[in-house]
Amino acid sequence: MSGDNNNLNLPELNPDDFGYLSARDIDGDGTNDLIHGVDHDGNAHIFHLDGKGDITLEEMDTDGDGTFETQRQMVDENTVAYNVDTDNDGVADTVAYVDATTGNTFQQDLIEDGQVVESRVDLDGDGVTDVVYKDTDGDGVVDEITLDTDGDGYINTKLVDLDGDGMIDEIHSDVDNTDGVLETVIEANEYAGGLGSINDYISSPDTTLDTNLDTPADNLDTNYDDSF
């Protein structure tokens, strides 16, 4: 092992960004499995390598408490996921999905007990949340959707499924569209044809993401195992 960061040849890892880098062969097969680094801000990083030497996962301690609470990994060639364990219980509490090209976050999920309970989505890439999907009862199905249809940062509409049948029971609206206060409510029983289905309003900018809100993306690891 060495702290000489000039000996590492990884195109996606810039040694100049770190004051210390050390490659480690954990299983003794002659191939490096991990790289431990400390950046110039004092944040510790662990890079996990596959058999070809490519980085598959990055863990970060960004608050200096000795726990690697943040993970960075590729979901696919277009998407990077940042998992954050805010309460240090070893499991991610939030996952942010970022466009690998632009660096813009287009979806952020809140996770409880391994299940997505809220998902905020920026559909048009302007940095403003356009839609929020919620699973308020923890059954893995969206039952509340809030919409900002004009990108002003204020909610215009909230759609609610009260009984879990997938149909909209209430629509709450900010009629004057000025303050995000949803002062008007209409109910499905007021209309012979009802108010439509919750699924009609579920969309995602990336098909790898799960807007049914049962689990995070299938190939995403949200468990935090000790690296040493």
Coordinates of N, CA and C in Angstrom, one line a residue:
M1 N 0.8 -1.2 0.0 CA 0.0 0.0 0.0 C 0.9 1.2 0.0
S2 N 0.4 2.2 -0.7 CA 1.1 3.4 -0.8 C 0.2 4.6 -0.8
G3 N 0.7 5.7 -0.2 CA 0.0 7.0 -0.3 C 0.4 7.8 -1.5
D4 N 1.1 7.2 -2.4 CA 1.6 8.0 -3.6 C 0.5 7.9 -4.7
N5 N -0.2 9.1 -4.8 CA -1.4 9.1 -5.7 C -1.0 9.2 -7.2
N6 N 0.3 9.3 -7.5 CA 0.7 9.4 -8.9 C 0.8 8.1 -9.5
N7 N 0.7 7.0 -8.7 CA 0.8 5.6 -9.3 C -0.5 5.0 -9.7
L8 N -1.6 5.8 -9.5 CA -2.9 5.3 -9.9 C -3.3 5.7 -11.3
N9 N -3.7 4.8 -12.1 CA -4.1 5.1 -13.5 C -5.6 4.8 -13.7
L10 N -6.4 5.8 -13.2 CA -7.9 5.7 -13.4 C -8.4 7.0 -14.0
P11 N -8.8 6.9 -15.3 CA -9.2 8.2 -16.0 C -10.3 8.9 -15.2
E12 N -11.2 8.2 -14.5 CA -12.3 8.9 -13.9 C -12.0 9.5 -12.5
L13 N -10.7 9.2 -12.1 CA -10.3 9.7 -10.8 C -9.1 10.6 -10.9
N14 N -9.2 11.8 -10.6 CA -8.1 12.8 -10.8 C -7.3 12.9 -9.5
P15 N -6.1 12.4 -9.5 CA -5.2 12.4 -8.3 C -5.0 13.8 -7.7
D16 N -5.1 14.9 -8.6 CA -4.9 16.2 -8.1 C -6.0 16.7 -7.2
D17 N -7.1 16.0 -7.2 CA -8.3 16.4 -6.3 C -8.1 15.9 -4.9
F18 N -7.0 15.1 -4.6 CA -6.8 14.4 -3.4 C -5.4 14.7 -2.8
G19 N -5.4 14.9 -1.5 CA -4.1 15.0 -0.8 C -3.5 13.6 -0.5
Y20 N -4.4 12.6 -0.5 CA -3.9 11.2 -0.2 C -4.8 10.2 -0.9
L21 N -4.1 9.3 -1.5 CA -4.8 8.1 -2.2 C -4.0 6.9 -1.9
S22 N -4.7 5.8 -1.6 CA -4.0 4.5 -1.3 C -4.8 3.4 -1.9
A23 N -4.2 2.6 -2.8 CA -4.9 1.4 -3.4 C -4.7 0.2 -2.5
R24 N -5.7 -0.6 -2.4 CA -5.6 -1.8 -1.5 C -6.2 -3.0 -2.1
D25 N -5.4 -4.1 -2.0 CA -5.8 -5.4 -2.5 C -6.4 -6.2 -1.3
I26 N -7.7 -6.2 -1.1 CA -8.3 -6.8 0.1 C -8.2 -8.3 0.1
D27 N -8.4 -9.0 -1.0 CA -8.5 -10.4 -1.1 C -7.2 -11.1 -1.5
G28 N -6.1 -10.3 -1.7 CA -4.8 -10.9 -2.0 C -4.7 -11.6 -3.3
D29 N -5.5 -11.1 -4.3 CA -5.4 -11.8 -5.6 C -4.5 -11.0 -6.6
G30 N -3.9 -10.0 -6.1 CA -3.0 -9.2 -6.9 C -3.6 -8.1 -7.7
T31 N -4.9 -7.9 -7.5 CA -5.7 -6.8 -8.1 C -6.3 -5.9 -7.1
N32 N -6.1 -4.6 -7.2 CA -6.6 -3.7 -6.3 C -8.2 -3.7 -6.2
D33 N -8.7 -3.8 -5.0 CA -10.1 -3.8 -4.8 C -10.7 -2.5 -4.3
L34 N -9.9 -1.7 -3.6 CA -10.4 -0.5 -3.0 C -9.3 0.6 -3.2
I35 N -9.8 1.8 -3.2 CA -8.8 3.0 -3.1 C -9.4 3.9 -2.0
H36 N -8.5 4.1 -1.0 CA -8.9 5.0 0.1 C -8.3 6.4 -0.2
G37 N -9.1 7.4 -0.2 CA -8.5 8.8 -0.4 C -9.1 9.8 0.5
V38 N -8.3 10.9 0.7 CA -8.8 12.1 1.4 C -8.6 13.3 0.5
D39 N -9.7 14.0 0.3 CA -9.6 15.2 -0.6 C -9.1 16.4 0.2
H40 N -8.9 17.5 -0.5 CA -8.3 18.6 0.1 C -9.2 19.3 1.1
D41 N -10.4 19.0 1.2 CA -11.3 19.5 2.2 C -11.4 18.6 3.4
G42 N -10.6 17.5 3.4 CA -10.6 16.6 4.5 C -11.6 15.5 4.5
N43 N -12.4 15.4 3.4 CA -13.4 14.4 3.3 C -12.8 13.1 2.9
A44 N -13.2 12.0 3.5 CA -12.6 10.7 3.2 C -13.5 10.0 2.1
H45 N -12.8 9.3 1.2 CA -13.5 8.6 0.1 C -13.0 7.2 0.1
I46 N -13.9 6.2 -0.3 CA -13.5 4.9 -0.6 C -14.1 4.5 -2.0
F47 N -13.2 4.2 -2.9 CA -13.6 3.8 -4.2 C -13.5 2.3 -4.4
H48 N -14.6 1.6 -4.7 CA -14.7 0.2 -4.9 C -14.4 -0.1 -6.4
L49 N -13.5 -1.1 -6.7 CA -13.1 -1.4 -8.0 C -13.6 -2.8 -8.4
D50 N -14.0 -3.0 -9.7 CA -14.3 -4.3 -10.2 C -13.0 -5.0 -10.6
G51 N -13.2 -6.2 -11.2 CA -12.0 -7.0 -11.6 C -11.2 -6.4 -12.7
K52 N -11.8 -5.4 -13.4 CA -11.1 -4.7 -14.5 C -10.4 -3.4 -14.0
G53 N -10.7 -3.1 -12.7 CA -10.1 -1.9 -12.1 C -10.9 -0.7 -12.3
D54 N -12.2 -0.9 -12.8 CA -13.1 0.3 -12.9 C -13.8 0.6 -11.6
I55 N -14.1 1.8 -11.4 CA -14.8 2.2 -10.2 C -16.3 1.9 -10.3
T56 N -16.8 1.1 -9.4 CA -18.2 0.8 -9.4 C -19.0 1.5 -8.3
L57 N -18.4 1.9 -7.3 CA -19.0 2.6 -6.2 C -18.1 3.5 -5.4
E58 N -18.6 4.6 -5.0 CA -17.8 5.6 -4.2 C -18.5 5.8 -2.9
E59 N -17.8 5.7 -1.8 CA -18.4 6.0 -0.5 C -17.7 7.2 0.0
M60 N -18.4 8.1 0.7 CA -17.9 9.4 1.2 C -18.3 9.7 2.6
D61 N -17.4 10.2 3.4 CA -17.7 10.7 4.7 C -17.5 12.2 4.6
T62 N -18.7 12.9 4.4 CA -18.7 14.3 4.1 C -18.8 15.2 5.4
D63 N -19.1 14.6 6.5 CA -19.3 15.4 7.7 C -18.2 15.1 8.8
G64 N -17.2 14.3 8.4 CA -16.1 14.1 9.3 C -16.3 13.3 10.6
D65 N -17.4 12.5 10.6 CA -17.7 11.8 11.9 C -17.2 10.4 11.8
G66 N -16.4 10.0 10.8 CA -15.8 8.7 10.7 C -16.8 7.6 10.0
T67 N -18.0 8.0 9.7 CA -18.9 7.1 9.0 C -19.1 7.5 7.6
F68 N -19.1 6.6 6.7 CA -19.3 6.8 5.3 C -20.8 6.8 5.0
E69 N -21.4 8.0 5.1 CA -22.8 8.2 5.0 C -23.3 8.4 3.6
T70 N -22.4 8.7 2.6 CA -22.9 9.0 1.3 C -22.2 8.0 0.3
Q71 N -23.1 7.5 -0.6 CA -22.6 6.6 -1.6 C -22.9 7.2 -3.0
R72 N -22.0 7.0 -3.9 CA -22.2 7.5 -5.3 C -22.0 6.3 -6.2
Q73 N -22.9 6.0 -7.1 CA -22.8 4.9 -8.0 C -23.6 5.1 -9.3
M74 N -23.1 4.4 -10.4 CA -23.8 4.6 -11.6 C -25.0 3.6 -11.7
V75 N -26.2 4.2 -12.0 CA -27.4 3.3 -12.2 C -27.3 2.8 -13.6
D76 N -27.0 3.6 -14.6 CA -26.8 3.2 -16.0 C -25.8 4.3 -16.5
E77 N -25.6 4.2 -17.8 CA -24.6 5.1 -18.4 C -25.0 6.6 -18.4
N78 N -26.3 6.9 -18.1 CA -26.8 8.2 -18.1 C -27.1 8.8 -16.7
T79 N -27.1 7.9 -15.7 CA -27.6 8.3 -14.4 C -26.6 7.9 -13.3
V80 N -26.4 8.9 -12.4 CA -25.6 8.7 -11.2 C -26.5 8.8 -10.0
A81 N -26.4 7.9 -9.1 CA -27.2 8.0 -7.8 C -26.4 8.3 -6.6
Y82 N -26.9 9.2 -5.8 CA -26.2 9.5 -4.6 C -27.1 9.1 -3.4
N83 N -26.7 8.1 -2.6 CA -27.4 7.6 -1.5 C -26.9 8.2 -0.2
V84 N -27.7 8.7 0.6 CA -27.3 9.3 1.9 C -28.0 8.7 3.1
D85 N -27.2 8.3 4.0 CA -27.7 7.7 5.3 C -27.6 8.8 6.3
T86 N -28.7 9.5 6.5 CA -28.7 10.7 7.4 C -28.7 10.4 8.9
D87 N -29.2 9.2 9.3 CA -29.2 8.8 10.7 C -28.2 7.8 11.1
N88 N -27.3 7.5 10.2 CA -26.2 6.5 10.5 C -26.6 5.2 11.0
D89 N -27.7 4.7 10.4 CA -28.2 3.3 10.8 C -27.8 2.3 9.8
G90 N -26.9 2.7 8.8 CA -26.4 1.8 7.8 C -27.3 1.6 6.6
V91 N -28.4 2.3 6.5 CA -29.3 2.2 5.3 C -29.6 3.6 4.8
A92 N -29.6 3.7 3.5 CA -29.8 5.0 2.9 C -31.2 5.5 3.2
D93 N -31.3 6.8 3.5 CA -32.6 7.5 3.8 C -33.1 8.3 2.6
T94 N -32.1 8.8 1.8 CA -32.5 9.6 0.6 C -31.6 9.1 -0.6
V95 N -32.2 9.1 -1.8 CA -31.4 8.8 -3.0 C -31.7 9.9 -4.0
A96 N -30.7 10.5 -4.5 CA -30.8 11.6 -5.5 C -30.3 11.0 -6.8
Y97 N -31.0 11.1 -7.9 CA -30.7 10.6 -9.2 C -30.2 11.8 -10.0
V98 N -29.0 11.8 -10.6 CA -28.4 12.9 -11.3 C -28.1 12.5 -12.7
D99 N -28.3 13.5 -13.6 CA -27.9 13.3 -15.0 C -26.4 13.3 -15.1
A100 N -25.9 12.2 -15.6 CA -24.4 12.1 -15.7 C -23.7 13.1 -16.6
T101 N -24.4 13.6 -17.5 CA -23.9 14.6 -18.4 C -24.0 16.0 -17.9
T102 N -25.2 16.4 -17.4 CA -25.4 17.8 -17.0 C -25.1 18.0 -15.5
G103 N -25.2 16.9 -14.7 CA -25.0 17.1 -13.3 C -26.2 17.6 -12.6
N104 N -27.4 17.6 -13.3 CA -28.6 18.1 -12.7 C -29.4 16.9 -12.0
T105 N -29.9 17.2 -10.8 CA -30.7 16.2 -10.1 C -32.1 16.2 -10.7
F106 N -32.6 15.1 -11.2 CA -33.9 15.0 -11.7 C -34.9 14.2 -10.9
Q107 N -34.4 13.5 -9.9 CA -35.3 12.8 -9.0 C -34.7 12.6 -7.7
Q108 N -35.4 12.8 -6.6 CA -34.9 12.6 -5.3 C -36.0 11.8 -4.5
D109 N -35.5 10.6 -3.9 CA -36.4 9.7 -3.2 C -36.2 9.8 -1.7
L110 N -37.2 9.7 -0.9 CA -37.1 9.5 0.5 C -37.5 8.1 0.8
I111 N -36.6 7.4 1.6 CA -36.8 6.0 1.8 C -37.0 5.8 3.3
E112 N -38.0 4.9 3.6 CA -38.3 4.5 5.0 C -38.4 3.0 5.0
D113 N -37.7 2.3 5.9 CA -37.7 0.8 5.9 C -37.5 0.2 4.6
G114 N -36.6 0.7 3.8 CA -36.2 0.1 2.5 C -37.2 0.4 1.4
Q115 N -38.2 1.2 1.7 CA -39.2 1.5 0.7 C -39.3 3.0 0.4
V116 N -39.5 3.3 -0.9 CA -39.6 4.7 -1.2 C -41.0 5.2 -0.8
V117 N -41.1 6.3 0.0 CA -42.4 6.8 0.4 C -42.6 8.2 -0.2
E118 N -41.6 8.8 -0.8 CA -41.8 10.1 -1.4 C -40.8 10.2 -2.5
S119 N -41.2 10.7 -3.7 CA -40.3 10.9 -4.8 C -40.6 12.3 -5.5
R120 N -39.5 13.1 -5.5 CA -39.6 14.5 -6.1 C -39.0 14.4 -7.4
V121 N -39.7 14.9 -8.5 CA -39.2 14.7 -9.8 C -39.2 16.1 -10.5
D122 N -38.1 16.4 -11.2 CA -37.9 17.6 -12.1 C -38.0 17.0 -13.5
L123 N -39.2 17.2 -14.1 CA -39.4 16.6 -15.4 C -38.8 17.4 -16.6
D124 N -38.5 18.7 -16.4 CA -38.0 19.4 -17.6 C -36.6 19.9 -17.4
G125 N -35.9 19.5 -16.3 CA -34.5 19.8 -16.1 C -34.2 21.3 -15.8
D126 N -35.2 22.0 -15.2 CA -35.0 23.4 -14.9 C -34.6 23.7 -13.4
G127 N -34.4 22.5 -12.7 CA -34.0 22.7 -11.3 C -35.1 22.9 -10.3
V128 N -36.4 22.9 -10.8 CA -37.5 23.1 -9.9 C -38.4 21.8 -10.0
T129 N -38.8 21.3 -8.8 CA -39.6 20.1 -8.7 C -40.9 20.4 -9.3
D130 N -41.3 19.5 -10.3 CA -42.5 19.6 -11.0 C -43.6 18.7 -10.4
V131 N -43.2 17.6 -9.9 CA -44.2 16.7 -9.3 C -43.6 15.9 -8.1
V132 N -44.5 15.7 -7.1 CA -44.1 14.9 -6.0 C -45.1 13.7 -5.8
Y133 N -44.5 12.5 -5.8 CA -45.3 11.3 -5.6 C -45.2 10.9 -4.1
K134 N -46.3 10.5 -3.5 CA -46.2 10.1 -2.1 C -47.0 8.8 -1.9
D135 N -46.4 8.0 -1.0 CA -47.1 6.8 -0.5 C -47.3 7.1 1.0
T136 N -48.5 7.6 1.3 CA -48.7 8.1 2.7 C -49.0 6.9 3.7
D137 N -49.4 5.7 3.2 CA -49.7 4.7 4.1 C -48.7 3.5 4.0
G138 N -47.6 3.6 3.2 CA -46.6 2.6 3.2 C -46.9 1.3 2.6
D139 N -47.9 1.3 1.7 CA -48.3 0.1 1.0 C -47.6 -0.1 -0.3
G140 N -46.7 0.8 -0.7 CA -45.9 0.7 -1.9 C -46.6 1.2 -3.1
V141 N -47.7 1.9 -3.0 CA -48.5 2.5 -4.1 C -48.7 4.0 -3.9
V142 N -48.5 4.7 -5.0 CA -48.7 6.2 -4.9 C -50.2 6.5 -4.6
D143 N -50.4 7.3 -3.5 CA -51.8 7.7 -3.2 C -52.0 9.2 -3.1
E144 N -50.9 10.0 -3.4 CA -51.0 11.4 -3.4 C -50.0 12.0 -4.4
I145 N -50.4 12.9 -5.2 CA -49.5 13.6 -6.2 C -49.7 15.1 -6.1
T146 N -48.6 15.8 -5.9 CA -48.7 17.3 -6.0 C -48.0 17.7 -7.2
L147 N -48.5 18.8 -7.9 CA -48.0 19.2 -9.1 C -47.8 20.7 -9.1
D148 N -46.6 21.1 -9.7 CA -46.3 22.5 -10.0 C -46.3 22.6 -11.5
T149 N -47.3 23.0 -12.1 CA -47.5 22.9 -13.5 C -46.8 24.1 -14.3
D150 N -46.5 25.2 -13.6 CA -45.9 26.3 -14.3 C -44.4 26.6 -13.9
G151 N -43.8 25.8 -13.0 CA -42.4 25.9 -12.7 C -42.1 27.1 -11.8
D152 N -43.1 27.7 -11.1 CA -42.8 28.8 -10.3 C -42.5 28.5 -8.8
G153 N -42.4 27.2 -8.5 CA -42.0 26.7 -7.2 C -43.1 26.6 -6.2
Y154 N -44.4 26.9 -6.7 CA -45.5 26.8 -5.9 C -46.4 25.6 -6.4
I155 N -47.0 24.9 -5.4 CA -47.9 23.8 -5.8 C -49.2 24.4 -6.4
N156 N -49.6 23.8 -7.5 CA -50.9 24.2 -8.1 C -52.0 23.3 -7.8
T157 N -51.7 22.0 -7.7 CA -52.7 21.0 -7.6 C -52.2 19.8 -6.8
K158 N -53.1 19.2 -6.0 CA -52.8 18.0 -5.2 C -53.9 17.0 -5.5
L159 N -53.5 15.8 -6.0 CA -54.4 14.7 -6.3 C -54.4 13.7 -5.2
V160 N -55.5 13.2 -4.6 CA -55.5 12.3 -3.5 C -56.4 11.1 -3.7
D161 N -55.8 9.9 -3.5 CA -56.5 8.7 -3.5 C -56.7 8.3 -2.0
L162 N -57.9 8.4 -1.5 CA -58.2 8.2 -0.1 C -58.3 6.8 0.3
D163 N -58.8 5.9 -0.6 CA -59.2 4.6 -0.2 C -58.2 3.5 -0.9
G164 N -57.2 3.9 -1.6 CA -56.2 3.0 -2.1 C -56.7 2.2 -3.3
D165 N -57.7 2.6 -4.0 CA -58.2 1.9 -5.2 C -57.6 2.4 -6.5
G166 N -56.7 3.4 -6.4 CA -56.0 3.9 -7.6 C -56.7 5.0 -8.3
M167 N -57.9 5.3 -7.8 CA -58.7 6.4 -8.4 C -58.6 7.7 -7.6
I168 N -58.7 8.8 -8.2 CA -58.6 10.1 -7.5 C -59.9 10.4 -6.8
D169 N -59.8 10.6 -5.5 CA -61.0 10.9 -4.7 C -61.2 12.4 -4.5
E170 N -60.1 13.1 -4.5 CA -60.1 14.6 -4.3 C -59.1 15.3 -5.1
I171 N -59.4 16.5 -5.6 CA -58.4 17.4 -6.2 C -58.4 18.7 -5.5
H172 N -57.3 19.0 -4.9 CA -57.1 20.3 -4.2 C -56.4 21.3 -5.1
S173 N -56.8 22.5 -5.3 CA -56.3 23.4 -6.3 C -56.0 24.8 -5.7
D174 N -54.9 25.4 -6.2 CA -54.7 26.8 -5.9 C -55.2 27.6 -7.1
V175 N -56.5 28.0 -7.0 CA -57.2 28.5 -8.2 C -56.5 29.8 -8.7
D176 N -56.1 30.7 -7.8 CA -55.5 32.0 -8.2 C -54.0 31.8 -8.6
N177 N -53.4 30.6 -8.3 CA -52.1 30.3 -8.7 C -51.0 31.4 -8.3
T178 N -51.1 31.8 -7.1 CA -50.2 32.8 -6.6 C -49.4 32.5 -5.4
D179 N -49.9 31.6 -4.5 CA -49.2 31.4 -3.2 C -49.1 30.0 -2.8
G180 N -49.5 29.0 -3.6 CA -49.4 27.6 -3.2 C -50.4 27.1 -2.2
V181 N -51.3 28.0 -1.8 CA -52.4 27.6 -0.9 C -53.5 26.9 -1.7
L182 N -53.8 25.7 -1.4 CA -54.8 24.9 -2.1 C -56.2 25.1 -1.5
E183 N -56.8 26.2 -1.9 CA -58.0 26.7 -1.2 C -59.3 26.0 -1.7
T184 N -59.2 25.4 -2.9 CA -60.4 24.8 -3.5 C -60.3 23.3 -3.6
V185 N -61.3 22.6 -3.1 CA -61.4 21.1 -3.2 C -62.6 20.6 -3.9
I186 N -62.4 19.7 -4.9 CA -63.5 19.0 -5.5 C -63.4 17.5 -5.2
E187 N -64.5 16.9 -5.1 CA -64.6 15.5 -4.8 C -65.1 14.6 -5.9
A188 N -64.7 13.4 -6.0 CA -65.1 12.5 -7.1 C -66.6 12.3 -7.1
N189 N -67.2 12.2 -5.9 CA -68.6 12.0 -5.9 C -69.5 13.1 -6.4
E190 N -68.8 14.2 -6.8 CA -69.5 15.3 -7.4 C -69.7 15.2 -8.9
Y191 N -69.0 14.2 -9.5 CA -68.9 14.0 -10.9 C -69.3 12.5 -11.3
A192 N -70.2 12.4 -12.2 CA -70.6 11.0 -12.6 C -69.5 10.2 -13.1
G193 N -68.6 10.8 -13.8 CA -67.5 10.0 -14.4 C -66.3 9.9 -13.5
G194 N -66.4 10.5 -12.3 CA -65.2 10.5 -11.4 C -64.2 11.5 -11.8
L195 N -63.0 11.4 -11.2 CA -61.9 12.3 -11.5 C -60.7 11.7 -12.1
G196 N -60.8 10.4 -12.5 CA -59.7 9.8 -13.2 C -58.8 9.0 -12.3
S197 N -57.8 8.4 -12.8 CA -56.9 7.5 -12.1 C -55.6 8.2 -11.7
I198 N -55.0 7.8 -10.6 CA -53.7 8.3 -10.1 C -52.7 8.0 -11.1
N199 N -52.8 6.8 -11.7 CA -51.7 6.4 -12.7 C -51.6 7.3 -13.9
D200 N -52.7 8.0 -14.2 CA -52.7 8.9 -15.4 C -51.7 10.0 -15.2
Y201 N -51.3 10.3 -13.9 CA -50.4 11.4 -13.6 C -49.0 10.9 -13.2
I202 N -48.7 9.6 -13.3 CA -47.4 9.1 -13.0 C -46.6 9.0 -14.2
S203 N -45.5 9.8 -14.2 CA -44.5 9.7 -15.3 C -43.1 9.9 -14.7
S204 N -42.1 9.5 -15.4 CA -40.7 9.6 -15.0 C -39.8 9.9 -16.2
P205 N -38.8 10.8 -16.0 CA -37.9 11.1 -17.1 C -36.9 10.0 -17.4
D206 N -36.9 8.9 -16.6 CA -35.9 7.8 -16.8 C -36.6 6.5 -16.5
T207 N -36.7 5.6 -17.4 CA -37.4 4.4 -17.2 C -36.7 3.4 -16.3
T208 N -35.5 3.7 -15.8 CA -34.9 2.8 -14.8 C -35.4 3.1 -13.4
L209 N -36.1 4.2 -13.2 CA -36.6 4.6 -11.9 C -38.0 4.1 -11.7
D210 N -38.3 3.9 -10.4 CA -39.5 3.2 -10.0 C -40.5 4.2 -9.4
T211 N -41.5 4.6 -10.2 CA -42.5 5.5 -9.6 C -43.7 4.8 -9.0
N212 N -43.7 3.5 -8.9 CA -44.7 2.8 -8.1 C -44.3 2.9 -6.6
L213 N -43.2 3.4 -6.3 CA -42.7 3.7 -4.9 C -42.7 2.4 -4.1
D214 N -42.2 1.3 -4.6 CA -42.0 0.2 -3.7 C -40.6 0.1 -3.3
T215 N -39.6 0.1 -4.2 CA -38.2 0.1 -3.8 C -37.5 1.0 -4.8
P216 N -36.2 1.4 -4.4 CA -35.4 2.2 -5.3 C -35.1 1.4 -6.6
A217 N -34.4 2.1 -7.5 CA -34.0 1.4 -8.8 C -33.4 0.0 -8.5
D218 N -33.8 -1.0 -9.3 CA -33.5 -2.4 -9.0 C -32.0 -2.6 -8.8
N219 N -31.1 -1.9 -9.6 CA -29.7 -2.2 -9.5 C -29.0 -1.2 -8.6
L220 N -29.7 -0.6 -7.6 CA -29.1 0.4 -6.7 C -29.0 -0.3 -5.3
D221 N -27.8 -0.2 -4.8 CA -27.5 -0.7 -3.5 C -27.6 0.4 -2.4
T222 N -28.7 0.2 -1.5 CA -28.9 1.2 -0.5 C -28.5 0.8 0.9
N223 N -27.8 -0.4 0.9 CA -27.3 -0.9 2.2 C -25.8 -0.5 2.3
Y224 N -25.5 -0.1 3.5 CA -24.1 0.4 3.8 C -23.3 -0.6 4.6
D225 N -22.4 -1.3 3.9 CA -21.6 -2.3 4.6 C -20.2 -1.7 4.9
D226 N -19.6 -2.2 6.0 CA -18.3 -1.7 6.4 C -17.3 -2.1 5.3
S227 N -16.5 -1.2 4.9 CA -15.5 -1.4 3.8 C -14.2 -2.0 4.4
F228 N -13.9 -1.8 5.6 CA -12.7 -2.3 6.2 C -13.0 -3.3 7.3

